[in-house]
Amino acid sequence: MQTLLLRVWALAFHLTISCVLVSSNIVVQTNYGKVEGFKTDKTILFYGIPYAAPPERWRLPVKPRSWEPYTIHADHLPPGCPQVCDQPPNGCPDTFSEDCLYLNIFTPVNANPTSGFPVMVFIHGGSFVDGGIGARIYDGRFISNMTETVVVTISYRLGALGFAVFGNGIDGNFGFMDQQFALQFIQENIGNFGGDPDKVTLFGQSAGAQSVSLHLVSNSSSHLFHRAIVQSNPFTLPFRKHTSALYLSDYLAAYLGCPLRDVACMRRCTADDIVQAQKKAALKILLDLSNPLQLFEAWGPTVGGDLIPKSPMDAVRLGIFQQKPLIVGSLTEEGRLFVYKAFTSRVSVLKSVEVFLALFRQDTYRVLLRYVPYPGADNRNLLARLLTDYAFTCSTRNITREMVKQSVPVLYSYIFDHAFSFKDAWGKFSFCRGHVCHSSDLPFVFHDATLAGYKYTNYELNLADDMVKYWANFAHSGDPNQQLSNKRDYLTKWLPYTSADKWAYMHFKTPWSKVETDFQESICDFWDQIGYEPIRLC
Ligand SMILES: *[C@@H]1O[C@H](CO)[C@@H](O)[C@H](O)[C@H]1NC(C)=O
Ligand SMILES: *[C@@H]1O[C@H](CO)[C@@H](O)[C@H](O)[C@H]1NC(C)=O
Ligand SMILES: *[C@@H]1O[C@H](CO)[C@@H](O)[C@H](O)[C@H]1NC(C)=O
């Protein structure tokens, strides 16, 4: 009897708690209907707000239909867009659907329509074929909580579904327009969530950084954001133009068993079939055109035209990009993940020379003098170093210098140089353990590794604290050093990159980060002589 009473009491208690939780949830009005966020100890989370209607294949995004009088309970992560996800643990969404145009919002617990917090919008990476905002690593609650910002993560269509070009008005870049659509939704609705639509910072990593750079080039994006952070942009990777994109999509049709450019036929295929066919098409075009760089990003935005007139590399040289405050940086071992994914066993001298020839043709000999393969050694390390320097570090230095010459208002540069201590965080990519592989910065920028059960060392905690503060200070004021008036922490002063001949950058590392100058000067001078676009895609 006593136990029963206890149980009844416990049940009543439980119900009370639930009611308290429910009543403290926050309902926010958007242009299309109400969404109910839920409170955690750190933030209010809104998962899976539709910023567009479920997309029709290879058609422009359109506004969502109003869901009045219903309230969306924004308490589960949205599905990722169709893909074969090949990311480390916590980097993949749990489910997939073509109905994938959603965004997640993280606000401080005290946010209200008068807060006017700066907005930080994150664009995820994944070579324009995988990843998604349902992945655990993109959790904005820590940034939002620590820095009084509203963090938004946005999704966009991927692969052939996001970027195929068939002509006759189907000109690709659907995924890019999805991003613009999400940014437009943010302009119109973020005020009700406590954000300031006139203070939007875009940040993105990898393909997300390429996206951010493309928004800096696209006139139709310019009113949608005010500052930008570009994390690990492989500036050297070529973007397709119309002809080359058509050619790639023709292979898609062929692998789907459809007549070329018969869009109606391809609309009848399953998303799964399309994802499989897009992979085969990517491998096929690689063999055809023999530019090994295409292996890394076969599907993606196309340039040339009103939407994105030029690649960021060309646009910056021509001075046709938006002049906005920027943070731009990369990691010390960016190439390793890609090289070890592409070559599953050791690489001989002969194989190295083959790769160099395919990449550099008449410049191969000069490159070989700088990057010397050794017989008997595993030359994957050499290739990884080359890819890091050529595709990331030095092309980033080159473009950063050009931007400074073109007088961007202010530019802060960084090199991230810390291999995280979390055991198993790389999963099957064990070759990245103890290395500063591509994406190693994410658990520090998001400060969220504890969500996945990892524990920061004390030095790592400082690094994560610092990076979150610099990023958010920049979102608040355009200056990563300018702290919130109620926070006075010790932060090393990050000197801006002011003159094209002296490269000041923040060297992010443990035990502590510091400002240095002229990272890898002589090797980058070498790459500037070779140039970054020896092979262009038509
Ligand atoms: C941050 O989280 C703590 C709990 O960890 C909470 O007490 C505090 O109110 C939160 N601050 C903001 C600005 O959301
Ligand atoms: C973009 O805007 C600039 C400056 O307003 C203008 O010169 C340029 O022609 C525009 N480009 C396109 C493709 O509309
Ligand atoms: C960038 O690289 C190109 C070669 O592709 C070179 O001509 C140019 O001088 C470099 N720019 C800067 C600012 O270093």
Coordinates of C-alpha atoms and ligand atoms in Angstrom, one line a residue:
M1 CA 0.0 0.0 0.0
Q2 CA 2.7 2.3 0.9
T3 CA 4.6 1.6 -2.3
L4 CA 1.5 2.2 -4.2
L5 CA 1.0 5.6 -2.6
L6 CA 4.6 6.4 -3.2
R7 CA 4.1 5.6 -6.9
V8 CA 1.0 7.7 -7.2
W9 CA 2.8 10.5 -5.5
A10 CA 5.8 10.1 -7.8
L11 CA 3.4 10.0 -10.8
A12 CA 1.7 13.2 -9.7
F13 CA 5.1 14.8 -9.1
H14 CA 6.3 13.7 -12.6
L15 CA 3.1 15.2 -14.2
T16 CA 3.7 18.5 -12.4
I17 CA 7.3 18.6 -13.7
S18 CA 6.1 17.8 -17.2
C19 CA 3.5 20.6 -17.0
V20 CA 6.1 23.0 -15.8
L21 CA 8.3 22.1 -18.7
V22 CA 5.5 22.4 -21.2
S23 CA 4.3 25.7 -19.9
S24 CA 7.8 27.2 -20.0
N25 CA 8.2 26.4 -23.6
I26 CA 8.2 29.3 -26.0
V27 CA 5.9 29.9 -28.8
V28 CA 7.1 32.2 -31.6
Q29 CA 5.1 33.5 -34.5
T30 CA 6.6 33.3 -38.0
N31 CA 5.2 34.6 -41.3
Y32 CA 3.8 31.1 -41.9
G33 CA 2.5 30.0 -38.5
K34 CA 3.6 29.4 -34.9
V35 CA 6.6 27.3 -33.8
E36 CA 7.1 26.0 -30.3
G37 CA 10.7 25.8 -29.1
F38 CA 11.8 23.9 -26.1
K39 CA 14.0 25.0 -23.3
T40 CA 17.2 23.3 -22.2
D41 CA 19.3 24.6 -19.4
K42 CA 21.4 26.6 -21.9
T43 CA 19.1 27.8 -24.7
I44 CA 15.8 27.6 -26.4
L45 CA 16.0 25.2 -29.3
F46 CA 13.8 25.3 -32.4
Y47 CA 14.6 22.2 -34.6
G48 CA 13.3 21.8 -38.1
I49 CA 11.5 25.0 -39.0
P50 CA 10.5 24.8 -42.7
Y51 CA 11.9 27.8 -44.5
A52 CA 10.6 26.6 -47.9
A53 CA 7.9 24.1 -49.1
P54 CA 9.1 20.6 -49.7
P55 CA 11.1 21.1 -52.9
E56 CA 10.0 19.8 -56.2
R57 CA 12.9 18.2 -58.0
W58 CA 15.0 20.6 -60.1
R59 CA 12.7 23.5 -59.4
L60 CA 13.3 26.7 -57.6
P61 CA 12.5 26.8 -53.8
V62 CA 9.1 28.3 -53.0
K63 CA 7.7 29.7 -49.7
P64 CA 6.1 27.2 -47.3
R65 CA 2.4 27.0 -47.1
S66 CA 1.0 28.6 -43.9
W67 CA 0.4 26.0 -41.2
E68 CA -2.0 28.2 -39.2
P69 CA -3.8 27.4 -36.9
Y70 CA -1.4 24.6 -36.0
T71 CA 1.8 25.1 -34.0
I72 CA 4.9 23.2 -35.1
H73 CA 6.5 21.5 -32.2
A74 CA 10.1 22.2 -33.1
D75 CA 11.5 19.4 -31.0
H76 CA 13.1 17.0 -33.5
L77 CA 16.0 17.3 -35.8
P78 CA 15.0 17.5 -39.5
P79 CA 16.0 14.8 -42.0
G80 CA 19.1 15.4 -44.2
C81 CA 18.7 15.8 -47.9
P82 CA 19.2 12.5 -49.9
Q83 CA 22.8 11.4 -49.8
V84 CA 25.2 8.6 -49.0
C85 CA 26.8 10.1 -45.9
D86 CA 30.5 9.4 -45.5
Q87 CA 31.4 11.6 -42.5
P88 CA 33.0 10.9 -39.1
P89 CA 30.6 9.9 -36.2
N90 CA 28.1 12.7 -35.3
G91 CA 28.6 14.2 -38.8
C92 CA 25.6 12.6 -40.4
P93 CA 21.9 13.2 -40.1
D94 CA 19.9 10.2 -38.8
T95 CA 17.3 10.2 -41.5
F96 CA 17.0 11.5 -45.1
S97 CA 14.2 12.8 -47.2
E98 CA 13.7 15.1 -50.3
D99 CA 11.6 17.1 -47.9
C100 CA 14.6 18.6 -46.3
L101 CA 14.5 22.4 -46.5
Y102 CA 14.6 23.3 -42.8
L103 CA 16.6 25.4 -40.4
N104 CA 17.4 25.1 -36.7
I105 CA 17.5 28.1 -34.3
F106 CA 19.3 28.3 -31.0
T107 CA 18.5 31.4 -28.8
P108 CA 19.7 32.4 -25.3
V109 CA 17.1 31.5 -22.7
N110 CA 16.1 35.1 -22.1
A111 CA 15.6 35.9 -25.8
N112 CA 12.5 37.9 -26.7
P113 CA 11.4 40.0 -29.7
T114 CA 13.2 43.1 -28.3
S115 CA 16.5 41.4 -27.7
G116 CA 18.2 42.3 -31.0
F117 CA 21.0 39.7 -30.6
P118 CA 23.4 39.3 -33.5
V119 CA 22.6 36.3 -35.7
M120 CA 25.2 33.7 -36.7
V121 CA 24.1 31.6 -39.6
F122 CA 26.1 28.4 -40.2
I123 CA 26.4 26.6 -43.6
H124 CA 27.5 23.0 -43.2
G125 CA 30.1 21.2 -45.4
G126 CA 30.3 17.8 -47.1
S127 CA 31.6 18.5 -50.6
F128 CA 28.0 19.5 -51.7
V129 CA 27.0 15.9 -51.5
D130 CA 26.6 15.0 -47.8
G131 CA 26.2 16.3 -44.2
G132 CA 23.2 18.1 -42.8
I133 CA 21.9 20.2 -40.0
G134 CA 20.6 17.1 -38.3
A135 CA 24.2 16.1 -37.5
R136 CA 25.1 16.4 -33.8
I137 CA 28.3 18.3 -34.4
Y138 CA 26.4 21.4 -35.6
D139 CA 24.7 22.2 -32.3
G140 CA 24.6 25.9 -31.7
R141 CA 23.4 25.9 -28.1
F142 CA 26.9 26.6 -26.5
I143 CA 27.7 29.5 -28.8
S144 CA 24.3 31.0 -28.3
N145 CA 24.4 30.6 -24.5
M146 CA 28.0 31.9 -24.0
T147 CA 27.8 34.9 -26.3
E148 CA 24.3 36.2 -26.5
T149 CA 23.8 35.4 -30.1
V150 CA 21.1 33.7 -32.1
V151 CA 22.6 30.8 -34.0
V152 CA 20.9 29.4 -37.1
T153 CA 21.9 26.3 -39.0
I154 CA 20.5 25.9 -42.5
S155 CA 20.1 23.0 -44.9
Y156 CA 20.2 22.9 -48.7
R157 CA 19.8 20.4 -51.5
L158 CA 22.8 18.3 -52.2
G159 CA 24.4 16.4 -55.1
A160 CA 22.5 16.0 -58.4
L161 CA 19.2 17.0 -56.7
G162 CA 20.8 20.3 -55.7
F163 CA 23.1 21.1 -58.6
A164 CA 22.3 19.1 -61.8
V165 CA 22.1 21.2 -65.0
F166 CA 19.9 20.0 -67.8
G167 CA 19.5 23.2 -69.9
N168 CA 16.1 24.6 -70.9
G169 CA 15.9 26.7 -67.8
I170 CA 17.2 23.9 -65.4
D171 CA 20.5 25.5 -64.6
G172 CA 21.6 23.9 -61.4
N173 CA 22.4 25.9 -58.2
F174 CA 19.2 24.9 -56.5
G175 CA 21.2 24.2 -53.4
F176 CA 22.6 27.6 -53.5
M177 CA 19.2 29.2 -54.0
D178 CA 17.9 27.2 -51.1
Q179 CA 20.6 28.9 -48.9
Q180 CA 19.5 32.3 -50.2
F181 CA 15.9 31.3 -49.4
A182 CA 16.9 30.4 -45.8
L183 CA 18.7 33.7 -45.5
Q184 CA 15.6 35.5 -46.7
F185 CA 13.5 33.6 -44.1
I186 CA 15.9 34.7 -41.5
Q187 CA 15.6 38.4 -42.6
E188 CA 11.8 38.2 -42.3
N189 CA 11.4 36.2 -39.1
I190 CA 14.5 36.2 -36.9
G191 CA 13.4 39.3 -35.1
N192 CA 10.6 37.4 -33.3
F193 CA 13.3 34.9 -32.1
G194 CA 15.4 37.7 -30.5
G195 CA 17.7 38.2 -33.5
D196 CA 18.7 41.3 -35.3
P197 CA 18.2 40.9 -39.1
D198 CA 20.6 43.8 -39.7
K199 CA 23.5 42.0 -37.9
V200 CA 23.8 38.7 -39.7
T201 CA 27.2 36.9 -39.8
L202 CA 27.5 33.9 -42.2
F203 CA 30.0 31.2 -41.2
G204 CA 30.6 28.0 -43.0
Q205 CA 33.2 25.3 -43.2
S206 CA 34.5 23.4 -46.2
A207 CA 31.7 23.3 -48.8
G208 CA 30.0 25.6 -46.4
A209 CA 32.9 28.0 -46.6
Q210 CA 32.8 27.8 -50.4
S211 CA 29.1 28.6 -50.2
V212 CA 29.9 31.7 -48.0
S213 CA 32.5 32.8 -50.5
L214 CA 29.9 32.4 -53.3
H215 CA 27.4 34.5 -51.4
L216 CA 30.1 37.2 -51.3
V217 CA 30.2 37.1 -55.1
S218 CA 26.4 36.9 -55.7
N219 CA 24.7 40.2 -55.9
S220 CA 21.4 38.7 -55.0
S221 CA 22.8 37.6 -51.6
S222 CA 24.4 40.9 -50.7
H223 CA 21.5 42.3 -48.7
L224 CA 21.1 39.0 -46.7
F225 CA 24.2 39.2 -44.5
H226 CA 26.8 41.7 -43.2
R227 CA 29.9 39.8 -42.2
A228 CA 31.4 36.4 -43.1
I229 CA 33.7 33.7 -41.6
V230 CA 35.3 31.4 -44.1
Q231 CA 36.6 28.2 -42.5
S232 CA 38.7 25.9 -44.6
N233 CA 37.8 26.8 -48.2
P234 CA 39.6 24.8 -50.7
F235 CA 39.9 27.8 -53.0
T236 CA 41.8 25.9 -55.6
L237 CA 39.0 23.5 -56.4
P238 CA 37.4 24.5 -59.7
F239 CA 33.8 25.3 -60.1
R240 CA 32.0 24.0 -63.2
K241 CA 30.6 26.2 -65.9
H242 CA 27.4 25.4 -67.8
T243 CA 28.9 23.1 -70.5
S244 CA 30.9 21.0 -68.1
A245 CA 27.9 20.7 -65.7
L246 CA 25.6 19.6 -68.6
Y247 CA 28.2 17.0 -69.5
L248 CA 28.2 15.6 -65.9
S249 CA 24.4 15.6 -65.8
D250 CA 24.2 13.6 -69.1
Y251 CA 26.1 10.8 -67.3
L252 CA 23.5 11.0 -64.6
A253 CA 20.7 10.5 -67.1
A254 CA 22.6 7.6 -68.7
Y255 CA 23.2 5.8 -65.3
L256 CA 19.5 6.3 -64.5
G257 CA 18.5 4.7 -67.8
C258 CA 16.8 7.9 -69.0
P259 CA 17.2 9.6 -72.4
L260 CA 19.6 12.5 -72.1
R261 CA 18.0 15.6 -70.5
D262 CA 14.7 13.9 -70.2
V263 CA 13.9 15.5 -66.9
A264 CA 10.4 14.0 -66.7
C265 CA 12.0 10.5 -66.8
M266 CA 14.5 11.5 -64.0
R267 CA 11.7 12.9 -61.9
R268 CA 10.2 9.4 -61.8
C269 CA 13.3 7.8 -60.4
T270 CA 13.7 7.4 -56.6
A271 CA 16.0 9.8 -54.7
D272 CA 18.1 6.7 -53.9
D273 CA 18.6 5.9 -57.5
I274 CA 19.7 9.4 -58.2
V275 CA 22.2 9.5 -55.3
Q276 CA 23.7 6.2 -56.6
A277 CA 23.8 7.4 -60.2
Q278 CA 25.4 10.8 -59.2
K279 CA 28.3 8.9 -57.6
K280 CA 28.9 6.8 -60.8
A281 CA 28.7 9.9 -62.9
A282 CA 31.3 11.6 -60.8
L283 CA 33.7 8.7 -61.2
K284 CA 33.1 8.6 -64.9
I285 CA 33.7 12.3 -65.5
L286 CA 36.9 12.0 -63.5
L287 CA 38.3 9.4 -66.0
D288 CA 37.1 11.5 -68.9
L289 CA 38.6 14.8 -68.0
S290 CA 41.5 13.5 -65.9
N291 CA 41.5 16.5 -63.5
P292 CA 42.0 14.7 -60.2
L293 CA 40.7 17.7 -58.3
Q294 CA 37.3 16.8 -59.6
L295 CA 37.4 13.7 -57.5
F296 CA 36.8 15.9 -54.4
E297 CA 33.8 17.8 -55.7
A298 CA 32.1 16.6 -58.8
W299 CA 28.7 18.0 -57.9
G300 CA 28.3 21.6 -56.8
P301 CA 27.5 25.1 -57.8
T302 CA 28.1 26.3 -61.3
V303 CA 29.5 29.7 -62.1
G304 CA 28.9 32.1 -65.0
G305 CA 25.6 33.8 -65.3
D306 CA 23.7 36.4 -63.2
L307 CA 23.4 34.4 -60.0
I308 CA 27.1 33.6 -59.5
P309 CA 29.0 35.4 -62.3
K310 CA 32.5 34.1 -61.3
S311 CA 34.3 31.7 -59.0
P312 CA 35.4 33.4 -55.8
M313 CA 39.1 33.2 -56.9
D314 CA 38.4 35.0 -60.2
A315 CA 35.9 37.4 -58.7
V316 CA 38.3 38.5 -56.0
R317 CA 41.0 39.2 -58.6
L318 CA 38.6 41.2 -60.6
G319 CA 37.4 43.1 -57.5
I320 CA 33.8 42.0 -58.0
F321 CA 32.9 40.7 -54.5
Q322 CA 31.1 42.3 -51.6
Q323 CA 33.3 44.4 -49.3
K324 CA 32.4 43.0 -45.9
P325 CA 34.4 42.3 -42.7
L326 CA 35.9 38.8 -42.9
I327 CA 37.6 36.1 -40.9
V328 CA 39.4 33.6 -43.1
G329 CA 41.5 30.6 -42.1
S330 CA 42.4 27.0 -42.6
L331 CA 44.0 24.0 -40.8
T332 CA 47.6 22.6 -40.9
E333 CA 46.7 19.2 -42.2
E334 CA 43.6 19.8 -44.4
G335 CA 44.7 17.4 -47.2
R336 CA 45.2 14.3 -45.1
L337 CA 41.6 13.2 -44.9
F338 CA 41.1 13.5 -48.6
V339 CA 44.3 11.8 -49.6
Y340 CA 43.8 8.8 -47.2
K341 CA 40.2 8.5 -48.4
A342 CA 41.3 8.4 -52.0
F343 CA 44.3 6.1 -51.6
T344 CA 43.5 3.2 -49.2
S345 CA 47.1 1.7 -49.4
R346 CA 50.6 3.2 -49.6
V347 CA 51.5 5.3 -52.6
S348 CA 54.6 4.5 -54.5
V349 CA 57.0 7.0 -56.2
L350 CA 55.5 6.1 -59.6
K351 CA 52.0 6.7 -58.4
S352 CA 53.0 10.0 -56.9
V353 CA 54.5 11.1 -60.2
E354 CA 51.3 10.1 -62.0
V355 CA 49.2 12.2 -59.7
F356 CA 51.6 15.2 -60.1
L357 CA 51.5 14.9 -63.9
A358 CA 47.7 14.8 -63.9
L359 CA 47.5 17.8 -61.7
F360 CA 50.4 19.9 -62.9
R361 CA 51.4 18.8 -66.4
Q362 CA 54.3 20.9 -67.6
D363 CA 55.0 22.1 -64.0
T364 CA 55.4 18.6 -62.7
Y365 CA 59.2 18.8 -62.5
R366 CA 59.2 22.0 -60.5
V367 CA 56.7 20.5 -58.1
L368 CA 58.8 17.3 -57.7
L369 CA 61.7 19.4 -56.7
R370 CA 59.7 20.8 -53.8
Y371 CA 57.7 17.7 -52.9
V372 CA 60.1 14.7 -53.3
P373 CA 58.6 11.2 -53.2
Y374 CA 60.7 8.5 -51.6
P375 CA 61.0 4.9 -52.7
G376 CA 59.9 2.6 -50.0
A377 CA 58.0 5.3 -48.1
D378 CA 54.3 5.8 -47.9
N379 CA 54.0 8.9 -50.1
R380 CA 50.5 9.6 -48.9
N381 CA 52.0 11.9 -46.3
L382 CA 53.7 13.8 -49.1
L383 CA 50.5 14.1 -51.2
A384 CA 48.6 15.2 -48.1
R385 CA 51.1 18.0 -47.5
L386 CA 50.9 19.0 -51.1
L387 CA 47.1 19.1 -51.1
T388 CA 47.1 21.1 -47.8
D389 CA 49.5 23.7 -49.2
Y390 CA 48.2 23.9 -52.7
A391 CA 44.4 23.6 -52.2
F392 CA 44.1 25.3 -48.8
T393 CA 47.0 27.2 -47.1
C394 CA 48.6 29.0 -50.0
S395 CA 45.5 29.5 -52.2
T396 CA 43.9 31.0 -49.1
R397 CA 46.9 33.3 -48.5
N398 CA 46.8 34.3 -52.2
I399 CA 43.1 35.2 -52.1
T400 CA 43.4 36.8 -48.7
R401 CA 46.2 39.1 -50.0
E402 CA 44.1 40.0 -53.1
M403 CA 41.2 40.9 -50.8
V404 CA 43.4 43.1 -48.7
K405 CA 44.7 44.7 -51.9
Q406 CA 41.1 45.3 -52.9
S407 CA 40.6 47.0 -49.5
V408 CA 38.1 44.8 -47.7
P409 CA 37.1 46.8 -44.6
V410 CA 38.9 44.4 -42.3
L411 CA 40.2 40.9 -42.5
Y412 CA 41.3 38.5 -39.7
S413 CA 43.3 35.5 -40.7
Y414 CA 44.0 32.3 -38.8
I415 CA 45.7 28.9 -38.9
F416 CA 44.2 26.2 -36.8
D417 CA 46.8 23.7 -35.5
H418 CA 45.4 21.4 -32.8
A419 CA 44.7 17.6 -33.1
F420 CA 41.9 17.0 -30.6
S421 CA 42.3 14.5 -27.8
F422 CA 38.9 12.8 -28.2
K423 CA 39.4 9.1 -28.7
D424 CA 37.3 7.6 -31.4
A425 CA 35.9 10.9 -32.7
W426 CA 37.3 10.0 -36.2
G427 CA 35.5 6.6 -36.3
K428 CA 36.6 4.7 -39.3
F429 CA 38.9 7.5 -40.4
S430 CA 41.5 6.4 -37.9
F431 CA 44.3 7.9 -40.0
C432 CA 43.2 11.2 -38.7
R433 CA 43.8 10.3 -35.0
G434 CA 46.4 12.7 -33.7
H435 CA 46.3 14.8 -36.8
V436 CA 44.8 18.2 -37.6
C437 CA 42.5 16.8 -40.3
H438 CA 39.9 18.8 -42.2
S439 CA 37.0 19.6 -39.8
S440 CA 39.2 19.4 -36.6
D441 CA 38.1 23.0 -35.8
L442 CA 34.4 22.2 -35.6
P443 CA 34.3 20.9 -32.0
F444 CA 36.1 24.1 -30.9
V445 CA 34.0 26.6 -33.0
F446 CA 30.8 24.9 -31.7
H447 CA 32.2 24.1 -28.2
D448 CA 29.9 21.1 -28.3
A449 CA 32.1 18.0 -28.0
T450 CA 30.6 17.2 -24.6
L451 CA 27.2 16.5 -26.2
A452 CA 28.9 13.6 -28.0
G453 CA 30.3 12.4 -24.6
Y454 CA 33.9 13.7 -25.2
K455 CA 35.8 15.6 -22.6
Y456 CA 38.0 18.6 -23.4
T457 CA 41.4 18.8 -21.7
N458 CA 41.9 22.1 -19.8
Y459 CA 43.9 23.5 -22.7
E460 CA 41.3 22.4 -25.2
L461 CA 38.6 24.1 -23.1
N462 CA 40.5 27.3 -23.3
L463 CA 40.9 27.0 -27.0
A464 CA 37.2 26.3 -27.5
D465 CA 36.3 29.3 -25.2
D466 CA 38.6 31.6 -27.1
M467 CA 37.4 30.6 -30.5
V468 CA 33.7 30.9 -29.6
K469 CA 34.4 34.3 -28.1
Y470 CA 36.4 35.6 -31.1
W471 CA 33.7 34.3 -33.6
A472 CA 30.9 35.9 -31.6
N473 CA 32.6 39.2 -30.8
F474 CA 33.1 39.5 -34.5
A475 CA 29.3 38.8 -35.0
H476 CA 28.6 41.5 -32.4
S477 CA 30.9 44.2 -33.7
G478 CA 33.0 43.1 -36.6
D479 CA 36.0 43.0 -34.3
P480 CA 36.9 39.6 -32.7
N481 CA 38.7 41.5 -29.9
Q482 CA 35.8 43.7 -28.8
Q483 CA 34.2 41.9 -25.9
L484 CA 30.7 42.2 -24.6
S485 CA 30.4 44.9 -22.0
N486 CA 29.4 42.5 -19.3
K487 CA 32.3 40.1 -20.1
R488 CA 35.9 40.9 -19.5
D489 CA 37.9 37.8 -20.1
Y490 CA 41.5 37.7 -21.1
L491 CA 41.8 37.3 -24.9
T492 CA 45.0 37.6 -26.9
K493 CA 44.7 40.5 -29.2
W494 CA 44.1 39.2 -32.8
L495 CA 45.8 41.6 -35.2
P496 CA 44.0 42.1 -38.5
Y497 CA 45.7 41.4 -41.8
T498 CA 46.4 44.9 -43.0
S499 CA 49.1 44.8 -45.6
A500 CA 49.6 42.4 -48.4
D501 CA 53.2 41.7 -47.7
K502 CA 53.0 40.9 -44.0
W503 CA 50.6 38.1 -43.2
A504 CA 49.6 38.4 -39.5
Y505 CA 47.5 35.5 -38.4
M506 CA 46.2 33.9 -35.2
H507 CA 47.9 30.6 -34.7
F508 CA 45.1 28.6 -32.8
K509 CA 46.8 25.8 -30.8
T510 CA 47.4 24.5 -27.3
P511 CA 48.6 25.2 -24.8
W512 CA 47.9 28.7 -26.0
S513 CA 47.2 30.5 -29.2
K514 CA 49.2 33.5 -30.5
V515 CA 49.6 36.0 -33.3
E516 CA 52.4 35.2 -35.7
T517 CA 53.3 36.3 -39.2
D518 CA 54.1 34.8 -42.6
F519 CA 53.1 31.2 -42.2
Q520 CA 55.0 28.9 -44.7
E521 CA 56.2 31.9 -46.7
S522 CA 58.6 30.3 -49.1
I523 CA 56.3 27.4 -50.1
C524 CA 53.4 29.8 -50.7
D525 CA 55.6 32.0 -52.8
F526 CA 56.4 28.9 -54.8
W527 CA 52.7 28.1 -55.3
D528 CA 51.9 31.7 -56.3
Q529 CA 54.5 31.2 -59.1
I530 CA 52.9 27.9 -60.3
G531 CA 49.4 29.4 -60.0
Y532 CA 46.2 27.9 -58.6
E533 CA 44.2 27.1 -61.8
P534 CA 46.5 25.1 -64.1
I535 CA 43.5 23.1 -65.2
R536 CA 40.2 24.9 -65.9
L537 CA 36.9 23.3 -66.3
C538 CA 34.9 24.6 -69.3
Ligands
LIG1 C1 23.5 29.8 -20.1 O1 23.3 28.6 -19.5 C2 23.2 28.6 -18.1 C3 23.1 27.2 -17.6 O2 24.2 26.4 -18.0 C4 22.0 29.5 -17.7 O3 22.0 29.6 -16.3 C5 22.1 30.8 -18.3 O4 21.0 31.6 -18.1 C6 22.3 30.7 -19.8 N1 22.5 32.1 -20.4 C7 22.0 32.5 -21.5 C8 22.3 33.9 -22.0 O5 21.2 31.8 -22.2
LIG2 C1 26.5 43.2 -59.4 O1 26.5 44.5 -58.7 C2 27.6 45.3 -59.2 C3 27.6 46.6 -58.4 O2 26.3 47.0 -58.0 C4 27.3 45.6 -60.7 O3 28.4 46.4 -61.2 C5 27.3 44.3 -61.5 O4 27.0 44.5 -62.8 C6 26.3 43.3 -60.9 N1 26.4 42.0 -61.5 C7 25.4 41.3 -61.9 C8 25.7 40.0 -62.6 O5 24.2 41.7 -61.8
LIG3 C1 48.1 35.1 -56.5 O1 48.5 34.0 -57.4 C2 48.7 34.4 -58.7 C3 49.0 33.2 -59.5 O2 47.9 32.4 -59.7 C4 49.7 35.5 -58.8 O3 49.9 35.9 -60.1 C5 49.4 36.7 -57.9 O4 50.4 37.6 -57.9 C6 49.1 36.2 -56.5 N1 48.6 37.3 -55.7 C7 49.1 37.7 -54.6 C8 48.4 39.0 -54.0 O5 50.0 37.2 -54.0

